[in-house]
mmCIF file with all atom_site columns, C-alpha atoms in Angstrom:
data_model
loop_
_atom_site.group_PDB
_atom_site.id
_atom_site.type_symbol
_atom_site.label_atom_id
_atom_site.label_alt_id
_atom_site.label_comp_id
_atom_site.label_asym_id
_atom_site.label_entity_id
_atom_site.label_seq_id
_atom_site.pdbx_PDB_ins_code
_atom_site.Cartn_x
_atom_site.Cartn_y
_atom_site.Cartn_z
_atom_site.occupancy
_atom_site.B_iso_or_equiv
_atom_site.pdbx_formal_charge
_atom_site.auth_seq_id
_atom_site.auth_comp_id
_atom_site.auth_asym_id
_atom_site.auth_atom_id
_atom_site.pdbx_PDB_model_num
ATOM 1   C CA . UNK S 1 1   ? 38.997  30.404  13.865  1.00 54.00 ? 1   UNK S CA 1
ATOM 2   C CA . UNK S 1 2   ? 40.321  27.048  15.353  1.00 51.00 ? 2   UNK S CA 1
ATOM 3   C CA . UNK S 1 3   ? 38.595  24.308  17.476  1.00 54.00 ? 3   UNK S CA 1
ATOM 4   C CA . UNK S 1 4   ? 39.171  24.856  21.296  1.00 58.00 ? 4   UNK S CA 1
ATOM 5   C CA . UNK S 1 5   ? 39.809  21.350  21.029  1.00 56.00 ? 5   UNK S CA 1
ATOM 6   C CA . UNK S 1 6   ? 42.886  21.630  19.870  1.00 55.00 ? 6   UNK S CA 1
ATOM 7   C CA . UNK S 1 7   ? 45.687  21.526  22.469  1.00 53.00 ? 7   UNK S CA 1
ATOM 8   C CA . UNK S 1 8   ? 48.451  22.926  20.052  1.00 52.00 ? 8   UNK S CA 1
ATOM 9   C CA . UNK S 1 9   ? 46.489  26.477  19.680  1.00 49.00 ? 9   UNK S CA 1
ATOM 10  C CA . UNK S 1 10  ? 47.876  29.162  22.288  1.00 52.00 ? 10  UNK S CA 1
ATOM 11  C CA . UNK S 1 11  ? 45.148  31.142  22.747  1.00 47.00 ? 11  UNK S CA 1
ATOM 12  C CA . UNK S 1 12  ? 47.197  34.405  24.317  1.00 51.00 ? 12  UNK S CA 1
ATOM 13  C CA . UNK S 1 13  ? 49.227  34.583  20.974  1.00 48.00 ? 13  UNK S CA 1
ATOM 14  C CA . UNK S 1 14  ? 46.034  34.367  18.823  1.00 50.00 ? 14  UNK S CA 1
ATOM 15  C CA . UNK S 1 15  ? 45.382  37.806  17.395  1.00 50.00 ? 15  UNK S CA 1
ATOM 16  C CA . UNK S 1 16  ? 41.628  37.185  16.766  1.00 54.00 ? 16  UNK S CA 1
ATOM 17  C CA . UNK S 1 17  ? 40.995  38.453  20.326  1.00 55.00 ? 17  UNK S CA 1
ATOM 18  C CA . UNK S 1 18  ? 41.867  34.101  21.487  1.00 55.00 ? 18  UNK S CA 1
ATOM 19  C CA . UNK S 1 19  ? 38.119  33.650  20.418  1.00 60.00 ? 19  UNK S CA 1
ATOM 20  C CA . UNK S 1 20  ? 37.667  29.318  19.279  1.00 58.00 ? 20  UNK S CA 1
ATOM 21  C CA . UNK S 1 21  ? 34.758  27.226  18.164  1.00 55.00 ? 21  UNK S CA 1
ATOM 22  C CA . UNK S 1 22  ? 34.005  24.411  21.109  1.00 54.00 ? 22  UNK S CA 1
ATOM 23  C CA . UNK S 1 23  ? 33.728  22.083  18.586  1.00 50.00 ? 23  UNK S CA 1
ATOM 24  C CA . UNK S 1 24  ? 32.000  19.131  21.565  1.00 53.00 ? 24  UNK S CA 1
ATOM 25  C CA . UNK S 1 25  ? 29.452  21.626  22.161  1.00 52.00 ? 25  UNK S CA 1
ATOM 26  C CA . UNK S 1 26  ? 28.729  22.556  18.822  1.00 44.00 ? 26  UNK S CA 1
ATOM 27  C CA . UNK S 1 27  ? 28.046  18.902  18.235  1.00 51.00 ? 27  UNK S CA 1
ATOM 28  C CA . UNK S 1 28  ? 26.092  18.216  21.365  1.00 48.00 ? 28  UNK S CA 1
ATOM 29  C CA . UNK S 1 29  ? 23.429  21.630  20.047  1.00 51.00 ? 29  UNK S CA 1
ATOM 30  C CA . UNK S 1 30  ? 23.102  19.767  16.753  1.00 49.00 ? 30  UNK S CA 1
ATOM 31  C CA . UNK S 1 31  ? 22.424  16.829  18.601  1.00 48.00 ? 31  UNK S CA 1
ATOM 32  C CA . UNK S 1 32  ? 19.876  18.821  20.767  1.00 49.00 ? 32  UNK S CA 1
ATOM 33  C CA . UNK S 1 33  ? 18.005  20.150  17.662  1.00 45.00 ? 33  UNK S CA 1
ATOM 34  C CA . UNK S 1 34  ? 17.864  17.047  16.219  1.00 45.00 ? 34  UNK S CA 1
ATOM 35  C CA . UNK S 1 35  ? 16.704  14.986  19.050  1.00 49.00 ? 35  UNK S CA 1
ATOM 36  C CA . UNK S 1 36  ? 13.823  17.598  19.229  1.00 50.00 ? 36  UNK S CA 1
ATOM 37  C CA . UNK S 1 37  ? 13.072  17.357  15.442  1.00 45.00 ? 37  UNK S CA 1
ATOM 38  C CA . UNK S 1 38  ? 12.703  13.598  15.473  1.00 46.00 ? 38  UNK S CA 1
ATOM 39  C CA . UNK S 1 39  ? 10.747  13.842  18.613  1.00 45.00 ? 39  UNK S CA 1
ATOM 40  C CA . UNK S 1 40  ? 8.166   16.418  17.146  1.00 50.00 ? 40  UNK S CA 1
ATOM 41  C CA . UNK S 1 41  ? 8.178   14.252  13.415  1.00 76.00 ? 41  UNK S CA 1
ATOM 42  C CA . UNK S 1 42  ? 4.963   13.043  12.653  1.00 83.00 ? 42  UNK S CA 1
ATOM 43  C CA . UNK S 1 43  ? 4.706   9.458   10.560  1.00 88.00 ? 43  UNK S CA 1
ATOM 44  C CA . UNK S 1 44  ? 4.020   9.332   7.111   1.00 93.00 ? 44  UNK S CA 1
ATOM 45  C CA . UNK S 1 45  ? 0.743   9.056   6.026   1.00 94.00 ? 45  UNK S CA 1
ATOM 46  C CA . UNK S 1 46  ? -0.812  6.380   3.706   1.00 96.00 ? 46  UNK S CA 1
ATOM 47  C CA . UNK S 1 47  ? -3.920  7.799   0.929   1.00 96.00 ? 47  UNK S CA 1
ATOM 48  C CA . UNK S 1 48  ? -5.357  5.264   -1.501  1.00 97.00 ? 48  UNK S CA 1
ATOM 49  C CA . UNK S 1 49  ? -5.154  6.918   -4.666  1.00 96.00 ? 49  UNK S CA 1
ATOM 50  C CA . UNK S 1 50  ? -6.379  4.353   -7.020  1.00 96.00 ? 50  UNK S CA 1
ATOM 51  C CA . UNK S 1 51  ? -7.966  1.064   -6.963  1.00 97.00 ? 51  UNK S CA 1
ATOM 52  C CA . UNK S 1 52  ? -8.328  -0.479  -10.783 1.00 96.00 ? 52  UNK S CA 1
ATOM 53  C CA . UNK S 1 53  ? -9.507  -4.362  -11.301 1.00 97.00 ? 53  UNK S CA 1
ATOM 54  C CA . UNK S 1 54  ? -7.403  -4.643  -14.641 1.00 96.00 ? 54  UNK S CA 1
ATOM 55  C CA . UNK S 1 55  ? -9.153  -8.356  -14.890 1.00 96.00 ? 55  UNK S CA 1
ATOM 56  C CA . UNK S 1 56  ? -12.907 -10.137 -13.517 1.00 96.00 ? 56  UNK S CA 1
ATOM 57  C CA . UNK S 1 57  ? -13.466 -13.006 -14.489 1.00 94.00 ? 57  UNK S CA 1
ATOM 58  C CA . UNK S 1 58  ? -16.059 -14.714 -12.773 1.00 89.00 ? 58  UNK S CA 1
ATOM 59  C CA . UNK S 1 59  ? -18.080 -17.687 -13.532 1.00 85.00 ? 59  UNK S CA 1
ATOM 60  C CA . UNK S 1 60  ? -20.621 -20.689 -12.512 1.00 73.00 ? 60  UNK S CA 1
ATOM 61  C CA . UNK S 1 61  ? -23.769 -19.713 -10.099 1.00 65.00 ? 61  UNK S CA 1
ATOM 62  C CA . UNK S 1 62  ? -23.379 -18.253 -6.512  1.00 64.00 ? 62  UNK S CA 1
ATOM 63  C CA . UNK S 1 63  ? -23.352 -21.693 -5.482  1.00 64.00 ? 63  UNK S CA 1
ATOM 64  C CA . UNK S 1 64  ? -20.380 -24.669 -5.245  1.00 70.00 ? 64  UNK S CA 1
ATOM 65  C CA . UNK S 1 65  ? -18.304 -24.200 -8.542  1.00 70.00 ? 65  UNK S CA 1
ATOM 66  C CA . UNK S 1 66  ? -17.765 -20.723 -8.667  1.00 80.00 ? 66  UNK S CA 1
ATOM 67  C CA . UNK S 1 67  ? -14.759 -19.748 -10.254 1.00 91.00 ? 67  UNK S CA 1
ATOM 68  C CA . UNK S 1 68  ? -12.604 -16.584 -10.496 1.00 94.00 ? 68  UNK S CA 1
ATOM 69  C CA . UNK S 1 69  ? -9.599  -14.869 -12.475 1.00 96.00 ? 69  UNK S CA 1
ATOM 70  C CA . UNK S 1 70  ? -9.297  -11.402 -10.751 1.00 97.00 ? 70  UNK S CA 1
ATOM 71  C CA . UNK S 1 71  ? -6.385  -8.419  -10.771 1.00 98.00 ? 71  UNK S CA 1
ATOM 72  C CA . UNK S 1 72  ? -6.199  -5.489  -8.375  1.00 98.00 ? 72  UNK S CA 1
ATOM 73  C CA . UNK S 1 73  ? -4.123  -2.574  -8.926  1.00 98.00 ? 73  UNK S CA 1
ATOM 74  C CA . UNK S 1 74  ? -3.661  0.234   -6.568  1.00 98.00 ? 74  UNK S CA 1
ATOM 75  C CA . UNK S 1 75  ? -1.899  3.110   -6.280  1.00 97.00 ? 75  UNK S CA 1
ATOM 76  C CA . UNK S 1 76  ? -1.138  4.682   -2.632  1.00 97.00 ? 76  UNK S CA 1
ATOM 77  C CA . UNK S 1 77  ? 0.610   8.103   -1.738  1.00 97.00 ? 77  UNK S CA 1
ATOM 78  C CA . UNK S 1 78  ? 2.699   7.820   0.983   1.00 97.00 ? 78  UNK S CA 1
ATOM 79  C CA . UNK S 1 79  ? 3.073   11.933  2.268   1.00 96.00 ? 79  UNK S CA 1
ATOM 80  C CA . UNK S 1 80  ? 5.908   13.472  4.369   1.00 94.00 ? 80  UNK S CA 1
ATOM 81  C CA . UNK S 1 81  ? 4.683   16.376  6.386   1.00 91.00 ? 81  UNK S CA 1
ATOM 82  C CA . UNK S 1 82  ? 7.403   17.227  8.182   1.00 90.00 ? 82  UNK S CA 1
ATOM 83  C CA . UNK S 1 83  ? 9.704   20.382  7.366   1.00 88.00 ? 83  UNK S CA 1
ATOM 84  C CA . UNK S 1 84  ? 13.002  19.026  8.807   1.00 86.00 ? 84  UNK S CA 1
ATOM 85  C CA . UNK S 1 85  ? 13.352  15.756  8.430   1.00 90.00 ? 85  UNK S CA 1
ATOM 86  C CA . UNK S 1 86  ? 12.709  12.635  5.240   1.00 92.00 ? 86  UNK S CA 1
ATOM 87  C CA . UNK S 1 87  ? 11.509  9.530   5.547   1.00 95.00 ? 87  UNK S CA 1
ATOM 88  C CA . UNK S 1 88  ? 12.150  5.979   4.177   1.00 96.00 ? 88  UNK S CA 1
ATOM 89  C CA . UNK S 1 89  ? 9.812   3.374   4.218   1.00 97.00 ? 89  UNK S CA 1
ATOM 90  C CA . UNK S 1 90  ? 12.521  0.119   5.022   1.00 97.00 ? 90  UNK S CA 1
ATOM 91  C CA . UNK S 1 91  ? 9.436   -2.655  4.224   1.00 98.00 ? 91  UNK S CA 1
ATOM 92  C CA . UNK S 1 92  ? 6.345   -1.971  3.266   1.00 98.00 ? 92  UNK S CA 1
ATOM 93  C CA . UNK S 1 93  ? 4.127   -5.511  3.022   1.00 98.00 ? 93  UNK S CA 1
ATOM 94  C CA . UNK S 1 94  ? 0.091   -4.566  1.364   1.00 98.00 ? 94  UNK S CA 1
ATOM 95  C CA . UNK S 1 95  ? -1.951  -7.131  1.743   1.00 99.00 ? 95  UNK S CA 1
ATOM 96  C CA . UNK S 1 96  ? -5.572  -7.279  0.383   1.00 99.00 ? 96  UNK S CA 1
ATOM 97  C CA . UNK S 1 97  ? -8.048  -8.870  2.231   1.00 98.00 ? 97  UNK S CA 1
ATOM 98  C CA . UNK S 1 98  ? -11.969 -9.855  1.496   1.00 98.00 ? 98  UNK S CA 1
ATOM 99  C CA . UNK S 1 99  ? -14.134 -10.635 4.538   1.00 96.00 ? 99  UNK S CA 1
ATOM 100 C CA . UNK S 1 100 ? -10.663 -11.354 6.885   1.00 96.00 ? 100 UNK S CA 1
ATOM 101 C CA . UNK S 1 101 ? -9.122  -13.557 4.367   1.00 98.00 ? 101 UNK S CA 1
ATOM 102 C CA . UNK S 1 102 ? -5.576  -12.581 3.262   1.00 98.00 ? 102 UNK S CA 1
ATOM 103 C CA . UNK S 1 103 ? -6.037  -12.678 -0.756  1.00 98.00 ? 103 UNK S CA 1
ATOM 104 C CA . UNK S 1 104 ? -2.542  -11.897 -2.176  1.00 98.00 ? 104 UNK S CA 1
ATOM 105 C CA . UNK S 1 105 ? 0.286   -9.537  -0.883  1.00 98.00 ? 105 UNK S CA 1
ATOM 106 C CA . UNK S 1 106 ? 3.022   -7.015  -2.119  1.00 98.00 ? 106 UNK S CA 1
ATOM 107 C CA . UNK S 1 107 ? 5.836   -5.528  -1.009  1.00 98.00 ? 107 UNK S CA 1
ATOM 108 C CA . UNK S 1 108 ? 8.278   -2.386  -1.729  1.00 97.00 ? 108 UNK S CA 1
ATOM 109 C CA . UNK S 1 109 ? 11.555  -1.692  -0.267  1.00 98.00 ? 109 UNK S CA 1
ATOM 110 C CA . UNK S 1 110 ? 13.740  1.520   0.892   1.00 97.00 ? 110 UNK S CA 1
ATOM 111 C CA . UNK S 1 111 ? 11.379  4.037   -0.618  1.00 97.00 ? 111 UNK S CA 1
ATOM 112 C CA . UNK S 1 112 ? 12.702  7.654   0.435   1.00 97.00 ? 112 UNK S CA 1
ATOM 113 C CA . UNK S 1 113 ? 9.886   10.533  0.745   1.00 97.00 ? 113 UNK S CA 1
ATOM 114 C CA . UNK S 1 114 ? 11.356  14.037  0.950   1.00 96.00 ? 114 UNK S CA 1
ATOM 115 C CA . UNK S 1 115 ? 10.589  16.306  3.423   1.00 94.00 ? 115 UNK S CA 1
ATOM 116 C CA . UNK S 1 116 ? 7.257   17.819  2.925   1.00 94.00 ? 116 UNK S CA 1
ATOM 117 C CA . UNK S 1 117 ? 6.463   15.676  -0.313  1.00 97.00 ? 117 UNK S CA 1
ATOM 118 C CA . UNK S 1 118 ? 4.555   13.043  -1.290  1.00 97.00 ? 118 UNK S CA 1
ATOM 119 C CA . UNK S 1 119 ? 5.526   9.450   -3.022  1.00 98.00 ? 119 UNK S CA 1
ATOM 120 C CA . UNK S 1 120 ? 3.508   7.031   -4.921  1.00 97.00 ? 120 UNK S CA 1
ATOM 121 C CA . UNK S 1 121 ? 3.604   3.265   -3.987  1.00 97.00 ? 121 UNK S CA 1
ATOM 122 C CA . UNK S 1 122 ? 2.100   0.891   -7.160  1.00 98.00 ? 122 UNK S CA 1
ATOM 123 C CA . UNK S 1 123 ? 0.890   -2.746  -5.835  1.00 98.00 ? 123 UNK S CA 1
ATOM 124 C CA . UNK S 1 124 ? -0.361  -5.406  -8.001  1.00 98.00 ? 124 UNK S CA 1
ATOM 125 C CA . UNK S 1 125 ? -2.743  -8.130  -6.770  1.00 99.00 ? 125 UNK S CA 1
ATOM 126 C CA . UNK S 1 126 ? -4.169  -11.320 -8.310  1.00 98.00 ? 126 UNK S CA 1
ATOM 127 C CA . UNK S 1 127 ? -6.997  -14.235 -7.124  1.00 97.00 ? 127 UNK S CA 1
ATOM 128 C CA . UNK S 1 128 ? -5.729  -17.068 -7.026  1.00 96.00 ? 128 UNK S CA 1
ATOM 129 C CA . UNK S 1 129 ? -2.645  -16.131 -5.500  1.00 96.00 ? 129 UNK S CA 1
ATOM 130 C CA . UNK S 1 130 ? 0.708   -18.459 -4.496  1.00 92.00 ? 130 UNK S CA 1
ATOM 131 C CA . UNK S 1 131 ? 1.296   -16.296 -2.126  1.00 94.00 ? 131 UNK S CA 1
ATOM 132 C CA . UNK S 1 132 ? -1.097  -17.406 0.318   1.00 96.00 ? 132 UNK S CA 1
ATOM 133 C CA . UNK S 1 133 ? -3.541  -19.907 1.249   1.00 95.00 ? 133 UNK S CA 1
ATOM 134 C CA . UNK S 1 134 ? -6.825  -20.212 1.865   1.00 96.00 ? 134 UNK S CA 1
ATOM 135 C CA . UNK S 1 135 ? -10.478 -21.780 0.735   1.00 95.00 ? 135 UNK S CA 1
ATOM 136 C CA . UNK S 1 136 ? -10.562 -20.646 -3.315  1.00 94.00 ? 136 UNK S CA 1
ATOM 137 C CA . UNK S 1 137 ? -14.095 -21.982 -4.249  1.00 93.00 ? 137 UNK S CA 1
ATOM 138 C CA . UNK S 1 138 ? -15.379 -20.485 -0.920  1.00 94.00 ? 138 UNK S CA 1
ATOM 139 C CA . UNK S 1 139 ? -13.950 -17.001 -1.924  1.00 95.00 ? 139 UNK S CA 1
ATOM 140 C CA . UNK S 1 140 ? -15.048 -17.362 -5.190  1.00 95.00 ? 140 UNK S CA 1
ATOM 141 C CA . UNK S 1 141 ? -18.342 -18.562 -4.127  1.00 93.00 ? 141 UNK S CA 1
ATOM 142 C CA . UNK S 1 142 ? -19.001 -15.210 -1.969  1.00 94.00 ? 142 UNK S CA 1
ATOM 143 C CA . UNK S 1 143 ? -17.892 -13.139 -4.491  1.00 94.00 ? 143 UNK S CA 1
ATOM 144 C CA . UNK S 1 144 ? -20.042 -14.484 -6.670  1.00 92.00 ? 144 UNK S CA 1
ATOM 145 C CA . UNK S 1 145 ? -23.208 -13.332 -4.387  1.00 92.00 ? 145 UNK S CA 1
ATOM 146 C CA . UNK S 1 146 ? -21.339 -10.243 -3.620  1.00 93.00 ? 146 UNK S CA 1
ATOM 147 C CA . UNK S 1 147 ? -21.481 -9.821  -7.683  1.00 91.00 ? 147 UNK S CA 1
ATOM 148 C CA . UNK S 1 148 ? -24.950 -10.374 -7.847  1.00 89.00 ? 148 UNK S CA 1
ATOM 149 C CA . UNK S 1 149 ? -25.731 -7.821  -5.329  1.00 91.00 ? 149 UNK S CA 1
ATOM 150 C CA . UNK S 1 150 ? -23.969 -5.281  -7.183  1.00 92.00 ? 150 UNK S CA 1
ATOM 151 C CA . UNK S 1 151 ? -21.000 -4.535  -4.593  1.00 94.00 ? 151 UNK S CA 1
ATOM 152 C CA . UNK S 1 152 ? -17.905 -5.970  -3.562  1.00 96.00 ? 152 UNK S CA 1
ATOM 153 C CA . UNK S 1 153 ? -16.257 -4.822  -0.384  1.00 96.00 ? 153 UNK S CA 1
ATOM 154 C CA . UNK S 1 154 ? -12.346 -5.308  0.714   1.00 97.00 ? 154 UNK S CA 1
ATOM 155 C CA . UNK S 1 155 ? -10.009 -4.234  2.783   1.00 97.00 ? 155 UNK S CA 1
ATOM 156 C CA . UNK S 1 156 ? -6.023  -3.326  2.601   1.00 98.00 ? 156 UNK S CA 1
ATOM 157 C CA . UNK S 1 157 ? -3.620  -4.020  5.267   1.00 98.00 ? 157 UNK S CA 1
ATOM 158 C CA . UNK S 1 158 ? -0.401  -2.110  5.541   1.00 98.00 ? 158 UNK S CA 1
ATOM 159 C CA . UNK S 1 159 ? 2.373   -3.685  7.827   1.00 98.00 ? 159 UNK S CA 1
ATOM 160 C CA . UNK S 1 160 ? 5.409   -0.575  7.264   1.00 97.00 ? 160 UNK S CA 1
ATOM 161 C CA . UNK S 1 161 ? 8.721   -0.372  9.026   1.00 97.00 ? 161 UNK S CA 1
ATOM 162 C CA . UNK S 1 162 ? 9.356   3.282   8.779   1.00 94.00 ? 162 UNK S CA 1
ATOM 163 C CA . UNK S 1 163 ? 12.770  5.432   9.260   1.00 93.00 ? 163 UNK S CA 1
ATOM 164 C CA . UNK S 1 164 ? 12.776  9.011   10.226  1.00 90.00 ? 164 UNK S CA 1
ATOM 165 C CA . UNK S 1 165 ? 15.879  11.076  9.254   1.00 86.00 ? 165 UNK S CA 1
ATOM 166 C CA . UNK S 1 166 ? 17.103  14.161  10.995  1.00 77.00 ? 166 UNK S CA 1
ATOM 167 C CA . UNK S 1 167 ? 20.790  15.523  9.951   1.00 73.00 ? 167 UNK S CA 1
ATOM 168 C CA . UNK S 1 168 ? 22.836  13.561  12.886  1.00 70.00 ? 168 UNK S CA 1
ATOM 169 C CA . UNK S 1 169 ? 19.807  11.135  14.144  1.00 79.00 ? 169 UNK S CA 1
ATOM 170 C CA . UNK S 1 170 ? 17.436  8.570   13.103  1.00 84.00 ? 170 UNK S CA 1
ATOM 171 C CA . UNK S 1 171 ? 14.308  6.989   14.560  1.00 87.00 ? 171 UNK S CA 1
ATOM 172 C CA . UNK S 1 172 ? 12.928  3.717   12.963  1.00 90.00 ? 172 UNK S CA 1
ATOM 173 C CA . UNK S 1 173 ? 9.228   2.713   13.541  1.00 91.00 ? 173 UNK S CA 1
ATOM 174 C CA . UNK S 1 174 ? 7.053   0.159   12.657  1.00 95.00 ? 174 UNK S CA 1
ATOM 175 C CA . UNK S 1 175 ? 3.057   0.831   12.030  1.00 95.00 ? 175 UNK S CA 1
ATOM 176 C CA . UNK S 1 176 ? -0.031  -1.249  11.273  1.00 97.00 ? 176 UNK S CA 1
ATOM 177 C CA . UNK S 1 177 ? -2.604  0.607   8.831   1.00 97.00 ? 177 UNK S CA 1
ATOM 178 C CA . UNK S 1 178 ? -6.085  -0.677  7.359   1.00 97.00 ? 178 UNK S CA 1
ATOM 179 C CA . UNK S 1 179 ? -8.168  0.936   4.596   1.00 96.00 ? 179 UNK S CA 1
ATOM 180 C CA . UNK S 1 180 ? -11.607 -0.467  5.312   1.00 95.00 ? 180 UNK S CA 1
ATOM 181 C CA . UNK S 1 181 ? -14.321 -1.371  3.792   1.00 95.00 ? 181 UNK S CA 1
ATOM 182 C CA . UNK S 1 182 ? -12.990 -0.444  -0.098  1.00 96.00 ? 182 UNK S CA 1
ATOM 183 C CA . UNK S 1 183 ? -16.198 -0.599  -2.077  1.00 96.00 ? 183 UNK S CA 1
ATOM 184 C CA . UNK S 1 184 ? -16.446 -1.820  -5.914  1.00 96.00 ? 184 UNK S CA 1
ATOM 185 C CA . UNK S 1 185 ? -19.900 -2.067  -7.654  1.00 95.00 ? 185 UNK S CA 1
ATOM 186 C CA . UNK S 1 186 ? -21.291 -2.741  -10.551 1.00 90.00 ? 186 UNK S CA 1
ATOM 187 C CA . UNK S 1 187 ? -23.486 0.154   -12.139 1.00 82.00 ? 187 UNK S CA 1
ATOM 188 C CA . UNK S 1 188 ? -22.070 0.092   -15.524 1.00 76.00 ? 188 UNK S CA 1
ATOM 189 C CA . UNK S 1 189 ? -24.210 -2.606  -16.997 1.00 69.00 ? 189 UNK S CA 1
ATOM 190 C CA . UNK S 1 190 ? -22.042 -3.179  -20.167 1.00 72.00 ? 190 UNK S CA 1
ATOM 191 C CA . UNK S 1 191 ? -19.093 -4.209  -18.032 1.00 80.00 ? 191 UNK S CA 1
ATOM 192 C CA . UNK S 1 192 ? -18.138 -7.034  -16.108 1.00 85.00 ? 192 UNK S CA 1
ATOM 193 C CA . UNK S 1 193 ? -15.495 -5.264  -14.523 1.00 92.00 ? 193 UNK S CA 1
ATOM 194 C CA . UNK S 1 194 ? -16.190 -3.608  -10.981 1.00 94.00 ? 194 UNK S CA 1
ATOM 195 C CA . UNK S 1 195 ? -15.310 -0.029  -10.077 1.00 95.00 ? 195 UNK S CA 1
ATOM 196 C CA . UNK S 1 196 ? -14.181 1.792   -7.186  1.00 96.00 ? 196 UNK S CA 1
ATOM 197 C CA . UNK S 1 197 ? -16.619 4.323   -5.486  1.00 91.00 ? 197 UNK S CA 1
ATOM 198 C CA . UNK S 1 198 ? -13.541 6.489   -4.272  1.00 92.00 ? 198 UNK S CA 1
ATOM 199 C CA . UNK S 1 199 ? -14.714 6.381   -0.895  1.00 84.00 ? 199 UNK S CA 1
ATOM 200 C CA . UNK S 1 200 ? -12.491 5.328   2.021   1.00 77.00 ? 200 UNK S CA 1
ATOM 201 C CA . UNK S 1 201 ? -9.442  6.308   1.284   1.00 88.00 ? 201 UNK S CA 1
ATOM 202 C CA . UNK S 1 202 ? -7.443  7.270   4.369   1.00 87.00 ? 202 UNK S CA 1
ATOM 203 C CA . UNK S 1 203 ? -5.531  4.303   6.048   1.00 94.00 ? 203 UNK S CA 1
ATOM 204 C CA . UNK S 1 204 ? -5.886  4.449   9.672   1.00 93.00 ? 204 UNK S CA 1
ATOM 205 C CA . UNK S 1 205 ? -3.411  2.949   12.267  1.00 89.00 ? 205 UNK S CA 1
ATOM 206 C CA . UNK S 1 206 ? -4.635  -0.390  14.029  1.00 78.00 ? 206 UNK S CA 1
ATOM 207 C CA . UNK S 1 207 ? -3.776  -3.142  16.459  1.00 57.00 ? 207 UNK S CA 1
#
C-alpha cells in the first residue's frame, strides 16, 4: 500500500481497491498521542536510599577551635512511573546543607531512567569543601554541640533539569527538591561515627 502522498500513484489503476496510507495524517495522530502522553507524564521522583558518614572526625570543645574531617555518602533512587514515556535527568546539582549553609555539592549528568523503572544516583560529600565557602570553625563549632547532644540534623537540596521522552516529542523541565531535616545520632557508644535514623526520605518540590 503506497503513501497518498505520492503524486506518481494512479489510484483508478491500483488493484488494491485505490486504498493509500495518508502518510501527513498518520504523522499528525502520532503527534496527537504523543502530545497527550507528555502532557499526562508525571516527573520523576527523588527517594533517599542511603545516607553513610564514611569519615567523623571531630575535635577541640564545643567552643572556638573546633575542628572537623567529615564524608557523606548517599545514595538516591530517582523512579520513572510513567508507562509511555523515559526520562533523562540533563543536570542534576545535590547539595548538602547544615542549618542553611551550603556544605559541599555534586553533580551527575544525562542519566536515562526507563519507563516504569527506577535508577540509582551515588553522591559523595566532604567538610571542608573547595567547592564552597562559608564560616568553617563556626560549622564545626555547631556540630560540635550538635555532637554532644547526640543528633545531627541536615538537609539535601536537589536543583534537576529533567527531559521527558515520548516517541516523536520531548518536554524538558527543571525542579527544585529538599529532603529535610536528615537526622544522624549517636546511640552506638563505641563509635564516633553518626548514623542515619532512615527517616525522611522523600524529597519534596520547593521554591
Amino acid at each position: 500500500m503506497l503513501s497518498c502522498n505520492d503524486r506518481d500513484v494512479n489510484i483508478d489503476d491500483r488493484d488494491d481497491g485505490g486504498q493509500c496510507i495518508d502518510v501527513d495524517d498518520v504523522r499528525k495522530r502520532e503527534t496527537s498521542i504523543s502530545s497527550r502522553v507528555i502532557a499526562s507524564s508525571h516527573r520523576p521522583s527523588f527517594i533517599l536510599e542511603s545516607f553513610v558518614v564514611p569519615t567523623f572526625d571531630i575535635s577541640g570543645d564545643v567552643g572556638p577551635g573546633a575542628a572537623l574531617k567529615a564524608n557523606w555518602e548517599t545514595k538516591m533512587d530517582v523512579k520513572n512511573m510513567n508507562r509511555r514515556s523515559s526520562v533523562v535527568i540533563k543536570h542534576a546539582e545535590t547539595t548538602l546543607m547544615y542549618r542553611s549553609v551550603e556544605l559541599d555539592m555534586s553533580s551527575k549528568d544525562n542519566v536515562e531512567v526507563q519507563k516504569e523503572s527506577t535508577v540509582h544516583i551515588m553522591d559523595g560529600f566532604s567538610f571542608p569543601s573547595t567547592r564552597k565557602s562559608y564560616n568553617i570553625e563556626w560549622v564545626a563549632t555547631e556540630i560540635a554541640k550538635d555532637r554532644k547532644r547526640g543528633e545531627i540534623m541536615f538537609d539535601l537540596k536537589i536543583e534537576v533539569q529533567v527531559m521527558i521522552k515520548s516517541r516523536v516529542l520531548i518536554k524538558i523541565d527543571k525542579l527544585r527538591l529538599y529532603c529535610e531535616g536528615i537526622t544522624l545520632n549517636f546511640k552506638n557508644i563505641s563509635s564516633n561515627i553518626p548514623t542515619w535514623d532512615g527517616s525522611n526520605r522523600e524529597c519534596k518540590s520547593g521554591l
